[in-house]
Each structure stands twice: as structure tokens, then as C-alpha cells.
Short mmCIF file of C-alpha atoms and ligand atoms in Angstrom, two decimals:
data_model
loop_
_atom_site.label_atom_id
_atom_site.label_comp_id
_atom_site.label_asym_id
_atom_site.label_seq_id
_atom_site.Cartn_x
_atom_site.Cartn_y
_atom_site.Cartn_z
CA UNK A 8 18.76 25.60 -17.22
CA UNK A 9 20.72 28.74 -16.44
CA UNK A 10 22.96 29.04 -13.44
CA UNK A 11 21.10 30.05 -10.34
CA UNK A 12 17.87 28.58 -11.71
CA UNK A 13 17.65 25.31 -9.82
CA UNK A 14 14.62 23.99 -11.68
CA UNK A 15 11.37 22.83 -10.13
CA UNK A 16 8.69 20.22 -10.60
CA UNK A 17 6.20 21.61 -13.09
CA UNK A 18 2.82 20.34 -11.91
CA UNK A 19 1.24 19.22 -8.66
CA UNK A 20 0.70 15.78 -10.12
CA UNK A 21 4.35 15.78 -11.08
CA UNK A 22 5.32 16.71 -7.52
CA UNK A 23 3.25 13.90 -6.15
CA UNK A 24 4.50 11.33 -8.62
CA UNK A 25 8.16 12.32 -8.30
CA UNK A 26 7.98 12.15 -4.52
CA UNK A 27 5.98 8.93 -4.62
CA UNK A 28 8.62 7.79 -7.09
CA UNK A 29 11.26 8.42 -4.47
CA UNK A 30 9.28 6.75 -1.71
CA UNK A 31 8.02 3.73 -3.63
CA UNK A 32 10.91 1.55 -4.58
CA UNK A 33 12.86 -1.48 -3.50
CA UNK A 34 12.00 -0.50 0.06
CA UNK A 35 8.38 -1.46 -0.52
CA UNK A 36 8.67 -4.40 -2.84
CA UNK A 37 11.99 -5.97 -1.92
CA UNK A 38 12.78 -4.85 1.62
CA UNK A 39 9.38 -4.60 3.28
CA UNK A 40 8.29 -8.21 2.62
CA UNK A 41 11.55 -9.72 3.76
CA UNK A 42 11.72 -7.55 6.89
CA UNK A 43 8.16 -8.49 7.65
CA UNK A 44 8.98 -12.13 7.00
CA UNK A 45 11.90 -12.08 9.42
CA UNK A 46 10.04 -10.14 12.09
CA UNK A 47 6.91 -12.19 12.54
CA UNK A 48 4.39 -10.84 10.03
CA UNK A 49 1.35 -9.07 11.44
CA UNK A 50 3.16 -7.82 14.55
CA UNK A 51 5.66 -6.05 12.34
CA UNK A 52 2.92 -4.68 10.14
CA UNK A 53 1.12 -3.06 13.08
CA UNK A 54 4.21 -1.27 14.36
CA UNK A 55 4.99 -0.29 10.80
CA UNK A 56 1.58 1.28 10.26
CA UNK A 57 1.81 3.13 13.57
CA UNK A 58 5.26 4.35 12.63
CA UNK A 59 4.03 5.64 9.26
CA UNK A 60 1.18 7.65 10.75
CA UNK A 61 2.59 8.80 14.08
CA UNK A 62 6.18 9.37 13.04
CA UNK A 63 6.45 9.21 9.26
CA UNK A 64 3.90 11.80 8.17
CA UNK A 65 4.87 14.46 10.76
CA UNK A 66 8.55 13.89 9.99
CA UNK A 67 7.87 14.16 6.28
CA UNK A 68 6.06 17.46 6.71
CA UNK A 69 9.02 18.71 8.77
CA UNK A 70 11.40 17.96 5.90
CA UNK A 71 9.03 19.60 3.43
CA UNK A 72 8.90 22.77 5.53
CA UNK A 73 12.68 23.09 5.55
CA UNK A 74 13.01 22.30 1.84
CA UNK A 75 10.35 24.58 0.48
CA UNK A 76 11.19 27.42 2.82
CA UNK A 77 14.81 27.42 1.71
CA UNK A 78 14.70 26.12 -1.89
CA UNK A 79 18.18 24.77 -1.31
CA UNK A 80 20.09 21.48 -1.18
CA UNK A 81 19.94 19.74 2.17
CA UNK A 82 23.09 21.31 3.66
CA UNK A 83 22.39 24.85 2.51
CA UNK A 84 18.77 24.45 3.54
CA UNK A 85 19.89 24.29 7.17
CA UNK A 86 22.28 27.17 6.57
CA UNK A 87 19.36 29.19 5.24
CA UNK A 88 16.82 28.47 7.97
CA UNK A 89 19.31 28.44 10.86
CA UNK A 90 22.20 30.65 9.76
CA UNK A 91 25.38 30.62 11.79
CA UNK A 92 24.53 27.39 13.65
CA UNK A 93 25.75 23.84 13.44
CA UNK A 94 22.41 22.44 12.30
CA UNK A 95 23.88 22.11 8.84
CA UNK A 96 25.72 19.05 10.20
CA UNK A 97 22.38 17.36 9.87
CA UNK A 98 22.48 18.15 6.17
CA UNK A 99 25.95 16.64 5.89
CA UNK A 100 24.76 13.58 7.79
CA UNK A 101 21.97 13.24 5.23
CA UNK A 102 24.41 13.36 2.34
CA UNK A 103 26.55 10.70 4.03
CA UNK A 104 23.58 8.47 4.81
CA UNK A 105 22.34 8.85 1.25
CA UNK A 106 25.80 7.88 0.03
CA UNK A 107 25.83 4.76 2.20
CA UNK A 108 22.37 3.69 1.03
CA UNK A 109 23.30 4.34 -2.60
CA UNK A 110 26.29 2.01 -2.32
CA UNK A 111 24.14 -1.04 -1.70
CA UNK A 112 20.87 0.13 -3.28
CA UNK A 113 22.51 0.01 -6.70
CA UNK A 114 23.37 -3.64 -6.10
CA UNK A 115 19.73 -4.61 -5.67
CA UNK A 116 18.62 -2.42 -8.57
CA UNK A 117 21.20 -4.39 -10.55
CA UNK A 118 19.58 -7.68 -9.45
CA UNK A 119 16.27 -6.32 -10.67
CA UNK A 120 17.75 -5.44 -14.03
CA UNK A 121 19.27 -8.91 -14.29
CA UNK A 122 15.92 -10.55 -13.55
CA UNK A 123 14.36 -8.29 -16.15
CA UNK A 124 16.98 -9.44 -18.60
CA UNK A 125 16.45 -13.16 -17.96
CA UNK A 126 12.68 -12.84 -17.99
CA UNK A 127 12.80 -10.95 -21.27
CA UNK A 128 15.06 -13.60 -22.77
CA UNK A 129 12.46 -16.13 -21.67
CA UNK A 130 14.66 -18.06 -19.28
CA UNK A 131 12.86 -17.29 -16.03
CA UNK A 132 9.73 -19.44 -16.12
CA UNK A 133 9.33 -23.20 -15.88
CA UNK A 134 11.54 -24.16 -12.94
CA UNK A 135 10.78 -25.53 -9.49
CA UNK A 136 10.95 -23.40 -6.31
CA UNK A 137 14.21 -25.14 -5.35
CA UNK A 138 15.69 -24.29 -8.72
CA UNK A 139 14.73 -20.63 -8.29
CA UNK A 140 16.49 -20.70 -4.98
CA UNK A 141 19.59 -22.07 -6.63
CA UNK A 142 19.40 -19.60 -9.54
CA UNK A 143 19.39 -16.65 -7.15
CA UNK A 144 22.09 -18.09 -4.89
CA UNK A 145 24.37 -18.76 -7.83
CA UNK A 146 23.76 -15.38 -9.33
CA UNK A 147 24.60 -13.28 -6.29
CA UNK A 148 27.91 -15.00 -5.57
CA UNK A 149 29.08 -14.64 -9.17
CA UNK A 150 31.84 -12.01 -9.23
CA UNK A 151 31.06 -10.62 -12.69
CA UNK A 152 27.38 -10.65 -13.64
CA UNK A 153 25.96 -8.67 -10.70
CA UNK A 154 28.84 -6.22 -11.09
CA UNK A 155 28.03 -5.70 -14.75
CA UNK A 156 24.38 -4.99 -13.99
CA UNK A 157 25.05 -2.62 -11.14
CA UNK A 158 27.46 -0.60 -13.25
CA UNK A 159 24.78 -0.39 -15.94
CA UNK A 160 22.30 0.84 -13.36
CA UNK A 161 24.69 3.52 -12.21
CA UNK A 162 25.30 4.72 -15.75
CA UNK A 163 21.56 4.88 -16.53
CA UNK A 164 20.80 6.75 -13.31
CA UNK A 165 23.70 9.12 -13.79
CA UNK A 166 22.48 10.02 -17.28
CA UNK A 167 18.88 10.66 -16.15
CA UNK A 168 19.86 12.71 -13.11
CA UNK A 169 22.29 14.78 -15.15
CA UNK A 170 19.31 15.94 -17.24
CA UNK A 171 17.77 17.78 -14.30
CA UNK A 172 14.63 17.39 -12.27
CA UNK A 173 11.87 18.20 -14.72
CA UNK A 174 13.00 16.37 -17.84
CA UNK A 175 14.43 13.38 -16.07
CA UNK A 176 12.88 12.68 -12.73
CA UNK A 177 9.38 14.11 -13.07
CA UNK A 178 8.63 12.78 -16.54
CA UNK A 179 9.61 9.18 -15.73
CA UNK A 180 7.70 9.05 -12.49
CA UNK A 181 4.44 10.35 -13.90
CA UNK A 182 3.99 7.48 -16.31
CA UNK A 183 5.46 4.58 -14.42
CA UNK A 184 4.07 4.92 -10.92
CA UNK A 185 0.38 4.47 -11.82
CA UNK A 186 1.25 1.45 -13.99
CA UNK A 187 3.15 -0.20 -11.19
CA UNK A 188 0.21 0.17 -8.87
CA UNK A 189 -2.17 -1.57 -11.26
CA UNK A 190 0.22 -4.43 -11.88
CA UNK A 191 0.73 -5.03 -8.16
CA UNK A 192 -3.00 -5.37 -7.69
CA UNK A 193 -3.21 -7.93 -10.49
CA UNK A 194 -0.32 -9.96 -9.09
CA UNK A 195 -1.75 -9.75 -5.57
CA UNK A 196 -5.08 -11.16 -6.73
CA UNK A 197 -3.28 -13.91 -8.54
CA UNK A 198 -1.22 -14.83 -5.50
CA UNK A 199 -4.35 -14.97 -3.33
CA UNK A 200 -5.88 -17.49 -5.69
CA UNK A 201 -3.10 -20.04 -5.23
CA UNK A 202 -3.84 -23.11 -3.06
CA UNK A 203 -3.41 -22.51 0.67
CA UNK A 204 -3.08 -18.79 0.10
CA UNK A 205 -4.97 -17.97 3.28
CA UNK A 206 -1.94 -19.09 5.33
CA UNK A 207 -0.04 -16.16 3.89
CA UNK A 208 -2.86 -13.74 4.59
CA UNK A 209 -3.02 -15.08 8.13
CA UNK A 210 0.70 -14.50 8.53
CA UNK A 211 0.26 -10.91 7.36
CA UNK A 212 -2.88 -9.92 9.16
CA UNK A 213 -3.46 -12.07 12.25
CA UNK A 214 -1.61 -10.46 15.11
CA UNK A 215 0.44 -12.63 17.43
CA UNK A 216 1.86 -10.57 20.30
CA UNK A 217 4.52 -13.16 21.10
CA UNK A 218 6.24 -12.36 17.80
CA UNK A 219 6.85 -8.70 18.58
CA UNK A 220 10.39 -7.92 19.76
CA UNK A 221 12.04 -4.56 20.36
CA UNK A 222 14.46 -5.33 17.58
CA UNK A 223 11.54 -6.02 15.30
CA UNK A 224 9.87 -2.77 16.32
CA UNK A 225 13.09 -0.86 15.72
CA UNK A 226 13.39 -2.49 12.32
CA UNK A 227 9.79 -1.44 11.58
CA UNK A 228 10.55 2.18 12.43
CA UNK A 229 13.74 2.07 10.39
CA UNK A 230 11.78 0.52 7.53
CA UNK A 231 9.18 3.31 7.71
CA UNK A 232 11.93 5.93 7.41
CA UNK A 233 13.58 4.03 4.61
CA UNK A 234 10.41 3.46 2.68
CA UNK A 235 9.27 7.07 3.00
CA UNK A 236 12.75 8.33 2.05
CA UNK A 237 12.97 10.14 5.39
CA UNK A 238 15.77 11.09 7.71
CA UNK A 239 18.46 11.91 5.17
CA UNK A 240 17.39 15.13 3.52
CA UNK A 241 15.96 13.47 0.43
CA UNK A 242 12.59 15.06 0.96
CA UNK A 243 14.23 18.35 1.90
CA UNK A 244 15.90 18.25 -1.49
CA UNK A 245 12.74 17.24 -3.36
CA UNK A 246 10.56 19.80 -1.64
CA UNK A 247 13.10 22.46 -2.51
CA UNK A 248 11.77 21.95 -6.06
CA UNK A 249 8.12 22.29 -5.00
CA UNK A 250 6.32 25.34 -6.25
CA UNK A 251 4.53 27.61 -3.86
CA UNK A 252 1.12 26.13 -4.54
CA UNK A 253 1.70 22.69 -3.05
CA UNK A 254 -0.10 21.93 0.21
CA UNK A 255 2.45 20.18 2.39
CA UNK A 256 0.38 18.18 4.93
CA UNK A 257 -1.93 16.96 2.19
CA UNK A 258 0.93 15.94 -0.08
CA UNK A 259 2.74 14.16 2.76
CA UNK A 260 -0.38 12.21 3.72
CA UNK A 261 -1.02 11.18 0.13
CA UNK A 262 2.54 9.98 -0.33
CA UNK A 263 2.57 8.04 2.93
CA UNK A 264 -0.72 6.33 2.15
CA UNK A 265 0.28 5.35 -1.37
CA UNK A 266 3.62 4.10 -0.06
CA UNK A 267 1.94 2.04 2.64
CA UNK A 268 -0.53 0.59 0.15
CA UNK A 269 2.27 -0.45 -2.17
CA UNK A 270 4.11 -2.15 0.71
CA UNK A 271 0.99 -4.02 1.84
CA UNK A 272 0.17 -4.97 -1.75
CA UNK A 273 3.69 -6.29 -2.16
CA UNK A 274 3.15 -8.40 0.94
CA UNK A 275 -0.09 -9.70 -0.53
CA UNK A 276 1.72 -10.49 -3.73
CA UNK A 277 4.45 -12.44 -1.88
CA UNK A 278 3.16 -14.16 1.27
CA UNK A 279 0.12 -16.10 0.02
CA UNK A 280 2.27 -17.41 -2.83
CA UNK A 281 5.12 -18.18 -0.49
CA UNK A 282 3.01 -20.24 1.88
CA UNK A 283 1.31 -21.90 -1.04
CA UNK A 284 4.71 -23.01 -2.34
CA UNK A 285 5.72 -24.28 1.09
CA UNK A 286 8.58 -21.80 1.50
CA UNK A 287 9.73 -20.05 4.67
CA UNK A 288 9.06 -16.32 5.22
CA UNK A 289 12.45 -15.63 6.84
CA UNK A 290 14.53 -16.08 3.68
CA UNK A 291 16.16 -12.66 4.00
CA UNK A 292 17.27 -10.42 1.17
CA UNK A 293 16.62 -12.94 -1.60
CA UNK A 294 12.95 -13.44 -0.73
CA UNK A 295 11.29 -11.59 -3.58
CA UNK A 296 13.71 -12.93 -6.16
CA UNK A 297 13.16 -16.51 -5.03
CA UNK A 298 9.38 -16.50 -4.62
CA UNK A 299 8.06 -14.41 -7.49
CA UNK A 300 9.47 -16.47 -10.37
CA UNK A 301 7.47 -19.44 -9.07
CA UNK A 302 4.37 -17.29 -9.05
CA UNK A 303 4.94 -16.26 -12.64
CA UNK A 304 5.58 -19.86 -13.63
CA UNK A 305 2.15 -20.82 -12.41
CA UNK A 306 0.37 -18.07 -14.30
CA UNK A 307 -0.95 -18.21 -17.82
CA UNK A 308 1.36 -16.05 -19.95
CA UNK A 309 3.81 -16.14 -17.04
CA UNK A 310 6.73 -14.72 -18.94
CA UNK A 311 4.70 -11.71 -20.06
CA UNK A 312 3.73 -10.97 -16.46
CA UNK A 313 7.32 -11.45 -15.39
CA UNK A 314 8.65 -8.96 -17.91
CA UNK A 315 6.00 -6.39 -17.00
CA UNK A 316 6.72 -6.83 -13.33
CA UNK A 317 10.47 -6.48 -13.58
CA UNK A 318 10.18 -3.48 -15.89
CA UNK A 319 8.05 -1.71 -13.34
CA UNK A 320 10.10 -2.85 -10.36
CA UNK A 321 13.17 -1.62 -12.15
CA UNK A 322 11.57 1.76 -12.80
CA UNK A 323 10.34 2.01 -9.21
CA UNK A 324 13.83 1.22 -7.99
CA UNK A 325 15.34 3.65 -10.44
CA UNK A 326 13.12 6.57 -9.43
CA UNK A 327 14.14 5.95 -5.80
CA UNK A 328 17.78 5.59 -6.66
CA UNK A 329 17.53 8.84 -8.63
CA UNK A 330 16.27 10.60 -5.54
CA UNK A 331 19.21 9.32 -3.50
CA UNK A 332 21.50 10.55 -6.24
CA UNK A 333 19.75 13.88 -6.41
CA UNK A 334 20.46 14.63 -2.73
CA UNK A 335 24.14 14.18 -3.32
CA UNK A 336 24.27 15.79 -6.77
CA UNK A 337 22.36 18.91 -5.73
CA UNK A 338 24.74 19.28 -2.81
CA UNK A 339 27.89 18.72 -4.86
CA UNK A 340 26.73 21.04 -7.67
CA UNK A 341 25.80 23.90 -5.37
CA UNK A 342 28.71 23.43 -2.96
CA UNK A 343 31.54 23.06 -5.45
CA UNK A 344 29.93 25.08 -8.20
CA UNK A 345 30.43 22.45 -10.88
CA UNK A 346 28.00 21.36 -13.61
CA UNK A 347 25.42 18.63 -13.03
CA UNK A 348 27.05 16.49 -15.66
CA UNK A 349 30.45 16.64 -14.04
CA UNK A 350 28.98 15.97 -10.60
CA UNK A 351 27.15 12.95 -11.99
CA UNK A 352 30.31 11.54 -13.54
CA UNK A 353 32.32 11.88 -10.34
CA UNK A 354 29.63 10.44 -8.09
CA UNK A 355 28.87 7.60 -10.48
CA UNK A 356 32.50 6.52 -10.36
CA UNK A 357 32.45 6.51 -6.56
CA UNK A 358 29.16 4.60 -6.38
CA UNK A 359 30.42 2.07 -8.89
CA UNK A 360 33.47 1.24 -6.78
CA UNK A 361 31.52 1.05 -3.53
CA UNK A 362 28.67 -0.82 -5.20
CA UNK A 363 31.08 -3.46 -6.46
CA UNK A 364 32.49 -3.95 -2.96
CA UNK A 365 28.96 -4.41 -1.62
CA UNK A 366 28.04 -6.77 -4.41
CA UNK A 367 31.14 -8.89 -3.90
CA UNK A 368 30.30 -9.23 -0.22
CA UNK A 369 27.88 -11.99 -1.25
CA UNK A 370 30.68 -13.92 -2.91
CA UNK A 371 34.43 -13.45 -2.92
CA UNK A 372 34.35 -10.89 -0.09
CA UNK A 373 31.92 -12.86 2.07
CA UNK A 374 34.64 -13.56 4.65
CA UNK A 375 35.12 -9.88 5.22
CA UNK A 376 32.66 -9.15 8.00
CA UNK A 377 31.99 -6.34 10.45
CA UNK A 378 30.71 -7.60 13.82
CA UNK A 379 29.74 -10.81 12.09
CA UNK A 380 27.73 -9.09 9.35
CA UNK A 381 28.60 -8.88 5.68
CA UNK A 382 29.51 -5.50 4.22
CA UNK A 383 26.13 -5.34 2.48
CA UNK A 384 24.21 -6.05 5.70
CA UNK A 385 26.35 -3.58 7.62
CA UNK A 386 25.69 -0.79 5.13
CA UNK A 387 21.99 -1.57 5.23
CA UNK A 388 21.74 -1.83 9.00
CA UNK A 389 23.89 1.20 9.72
CA UNK A 390 21.99 3.44 7.34
CA UNK A 391 18.45 2.20 7.82
CA UNK A 392 18.14 1.14 11.42
CA UNK A 393 20.56 3.70 12.87
CA UNK A 394 21.27 6.74 10.72
CA UNK A 395 17.82 7.36 9.22
CA UNK A 396 15.95 7.32 12.56
CA UNK A 397 18.78 9.41 14.03
CA UNK A 398 18.43 11.96 11.22
CA UNK A 399 14.68 11.86 11.74
CA UNK A 400 14.91 12.61 15.46
CA UNK A 401 17.14 15.61 14.94
CA UNK A 402 15.14 17.01 12.04
CA UNK A 403 12.02 16.82 14.21
CA UNK A 404 13.81 18.44 17.12
CA UNK A 405 15.08 21.15 14.82
CA UNK A 406 11.69 22.06 13.41
CA UNK A 407 9.96 21.60 16.77
CA UNK A 408 12.33 23.62 18.94
CA UNK A 409 14.43 25.80 16.73
CA UNK A 410 12.62 26.80 13.56
CA UNK A 411 10.69 30.04 13.62
CA UNK A 412 7.02 29.29 14.25
CA UNK A 413 5.97 31.83 11.65
CA UNK A 414 7.78 29.79 9.03
CA UNK A 415 6.04 26.60 10.14
CA UNK A 416 2.70 28.35 10.16
CA UNK A 417 3.12 29.85 6.72
CA UNK A 418 4.40 26.66 5.13
CA UNK A 419 1.62 24.53 6.62
CA UNK A 420 -1.08 26.87 5.44
CA UNK A 421 -0.03 27.43 1.87
CA UNK A 422 -2.86 26.49 -0.45
CA UNK A 423 -4.77 24.94 2.40
CA UNK A 424 -8.57 24.99 2.06
CA UNK A 425 -8.83 25.59 5.80
CA UNK A 426 -6.47 27.14 8.31
CA UNK A 427 -4.18 24.46 9.74
CA UNK A 428 -5.22 24.71 13.38
CA UNK A 429 -3.43 21.71 14.80
CA UNK A 430 -0.09 23.49 14.81
CA UNK A 431 0.35 23.08 18.58
CA UNK A 432 -0.37 19.37 18.33
CA UNK A 433 1.99 19.12 15.42
CA UNK A 434 4.79 20.85 17.29
CA UNK A 435 4.16 18.61 20.29
CA UNK A 436 4.68 15.61 18.04
CA UNK A 437 7.92 17.04 16.71
CA UNK A 438 9.24 17.99 20.11
CA UNK A 439 8.27 14.91 22.08
CA UNK A 440 6.40 12.06 20.44
CA UNK A 441 8.73 11.39 17.53
CA UNK A 442 12.04 11.70 19.40
CA UNK A 443 10.83 9.75 22.42
CA UNK A 444 9.25 6.97 20.37
CA UNK A 445 12.37 6.42 18.31
CA UNK A 446 14.74 6.77 21.21
CA UNK A 447 12.85 4.28 23.34
CA UNK A 448 12.95 1.63 20.64
CA UNK A 449 16.57 2.42 20.05
CA UNK A 450 17.62 2.02 23.68
CA UNK A 451 15.60 -1.16 24.19
CA UNK A 452 16.86 -2.81 21.07
CA UNK A 453 20.46 -2.00 22.03
CA UNK A 454 19.93 -3.39 25.54
CA UNK A 455 18.46 -6.51 24.02
N1 LIG B 511 12.31 5.05 -0.26
C1 LIG B 511 13.13 4.32 -1.16
C2 LIG B 511 12.55 2.92 -1.31
O1 LIG B 511 11.58 2.58 -0.71
C3 LIG B 511 14.56 4.26 -0.72
C4 LIG B 511 15.12 5.57 -0.37
C5 LIG B 511 15.56 5.81 0.91
C6 LIG B 511 15.17 6.59 -1.31
C7 LIG B 511 16.02 7.05 1.29
C8 LIG B 511 15.64 7.83 -0.95
C9 LIG B 511 16.07 8.06 0.33
O2 LIG B 511 13.08 2.13 -2.04
#
């Protein structure tokens, strides 16, 4: 790639898969089930679905408009569409939020790689649920093994991202995402066939109003932003690589629906099995790692399923982690005018140090807490429940109030089979519905 040529995603399918690759990740398969488990099941799911459709899709289109209009990294994108203003602070905020997420995301990707390793070496199946609990609990407090795996993850990601968007990111996503989807369906069916599985389905789908709290609703909104990779300029960065034939509202809707399906499928894969095994849904961050091995153990050819699952989970996590990286790398490369490779080396070193601190917060650094929360939980909460929705509000306000309507109109209508007529409704959403919805939850959950 020559200087000045930023690269782009080659095909529409590639665009979709790379962006789905960013969206679908640990957020769907690791974070969604445990958040849902801690926040009362169906009640959480309903707010989550509302958040995806009423807030997520419009906010995603807003990021796409900024990205494709400017074809720039997230900071310069704001400089380009609102020159001479301070809106670029929003771009900086995105880079910072992405950095914070990266610091703990790599830890969980490392866990995934470790589970892949033990399943491939055939030492994951054949234990009892209690033993799986103990295996996970021992693993995360160990000062060395998780560290080793997270450093490996950072090196792998750094190498792929340094190769640029088309060779690295797009190619990986195109093959792996469809495979993941098929495997999730198979595992979901299997989980539903376990004894007492309907208890899990009931937990997921039978609404109980008494379980809905403002905190839970705020978590659901935060989770929607997290899962859709919104609120931190990631989709601004990705859409800056979109060609001018991609229809933005259609692409956003497709991504959001696939992402939602993967989250719900992950729930179906976990909860029926969990209730069948007599475990509790509010296990927290270890949920998926504690429940799934038992599921595999009960399946014929369990270790084969386990390896396939962890390979795909690892890839899904990696494609998301790559997108977090890409936000920061594209900014660093274009801001400081250094090569991608050099930017990747510098950022990898920083992530490694911060990742290790986060990882150790389960063990030797567990006494180090911020307002009673571990470092890991603080990074997660601060970025997901606070900074992402905050970034989302301001991006919506920016596009709704500040961005030239002609730009919005043009971007929405590119390659559209019909003229996008709902522009007034869309702008109303950006100006009022999204900011007010998020703010209300925010205020109530703080008061609570
Ligand atoms: N959406 C990713 C996931 O679900 C996480 C992510 C968040 C990626 C923000 C990029 C930006 O795992």
C-alpha cells in the first residue's frame, strides 16, 4: 500500500463480514450471557432488543455517515466533517475508550486461547461441573499462564493488523463468521436437548417485570453499544474503508440483526445447559468458561466440538479485537505519520503491559480495588456502561444537530433501491430519542 492510499474493503460481502467480525465477538458469546444472567434473564433481553433497534441501528448509521463521508480515522473524521470545531474531542474519546476496552479484552481473548489449547490437548472433557468451576478459578488467579496467553494474543493481533485491512481483517472475517454461526446453532440445539432444558429457555424468554432494574436497563444499553462496537469510533474507522457502493442503512440493519441473533443463540447455548446442570445464572465473568465444558463433556465426540467451538470463539474474539486495534492504529499512523508496523509494535507493547495488570487483578492484584471493584471490572464498567453510551449520545447529537443535512441525505441514499424518505424521522431519533433514552437510564441508575 502506498502512502496516502488508506486501503479499503474489497467487496460488499467483505464489508459486511469485516463489520460483523467487529461486532460479533466476546461481547455476544462471553459478555451477553453473563450480563443477562446477572440481570434477570428475559427482562434484560427485552431492553436489549429495544436498545438494538431504537438506539443501536440509528447510532450505527450515524457513525457510518461520518466515516464514509470523511474516509479518515476517527479523530480526523470529525476534523473533516466539522473543521475548526472541538467535535474532534469525540474522536479522541473514542481512541481512549478503545484503548481501555483493549486492555481487558485481550485478557479474555487469552482465556479463550487457553481453553482452545487445553481442549486441543484433550484435557477439557470428562470432569464434573464443580471441577470445571475449580479449573477456571485456579486458572485466572495464576500469575503466569493467563499472562502468557494474553501476550500471545497481542502478538497475533498486532501481526494481522499490521498487514492492513484487506489482507488481514477482511480475509479472516469472510471465512470464519459463517462457520461460527453454524456451530452456534448446533450447540444451541444440543443444549436444548439436555434434561430440564426448558428452565433455561423460560429464564431467557418468559418476562418477569419484577426483575427489571434501572441498573439492569443501563447495563443492557451499554451491552448493546459494546456488542455493536458503537460509541467509540470503531465503526467510523471501519466505514472509512467502505467503498461508495455500500448502502448504509441496509448494512447497519444486517449487522445489528446478525449480532443480535448470535447473542440470543449464545444464550440458548448456555442457559438451558446451565439450568440442566443445576448451576446459577449469576456466575459473572466466568460463566461461559464454567458451563460450556460440561456441555461438551456430555456430547458424543465432545472434545471435537470443544476444539471447533474454541477455534471459532477465538477467531470471533480476534476479529473484534482487531477492530479495536484498528481504531487506534489508524489514528496513530495518520496522526504521527509512522508506518503501520511501527504503530503496531508500540501499541502492542502498551496493551501487553496494561493487559497484564488487568489479568493480575484476578489474582495477585485482587486487593487493589477502585470503589470496591477490581481493576478488570472497573475498566469494563467505565468503558462499557459509561464511556460507550456517552460517546453514542454525542455522536448522535453531532449528526443530528451539526452535520450538514445534504451530507446525511447523500450518504443515506447511496446505492439505495428507493429514496430514503424517513430522513426527518431519522434526525428526530438522533436529536431526541437516542440522547434522552440513554440519559434517562443513566440518571436513574446513578440515583439508584
Ligand atoms: N463488539 C465487540 C464484541 O462484541 C467488542 C468491541 C467493542 C469491538 C467496541 C470494537 C469496539 O466483542
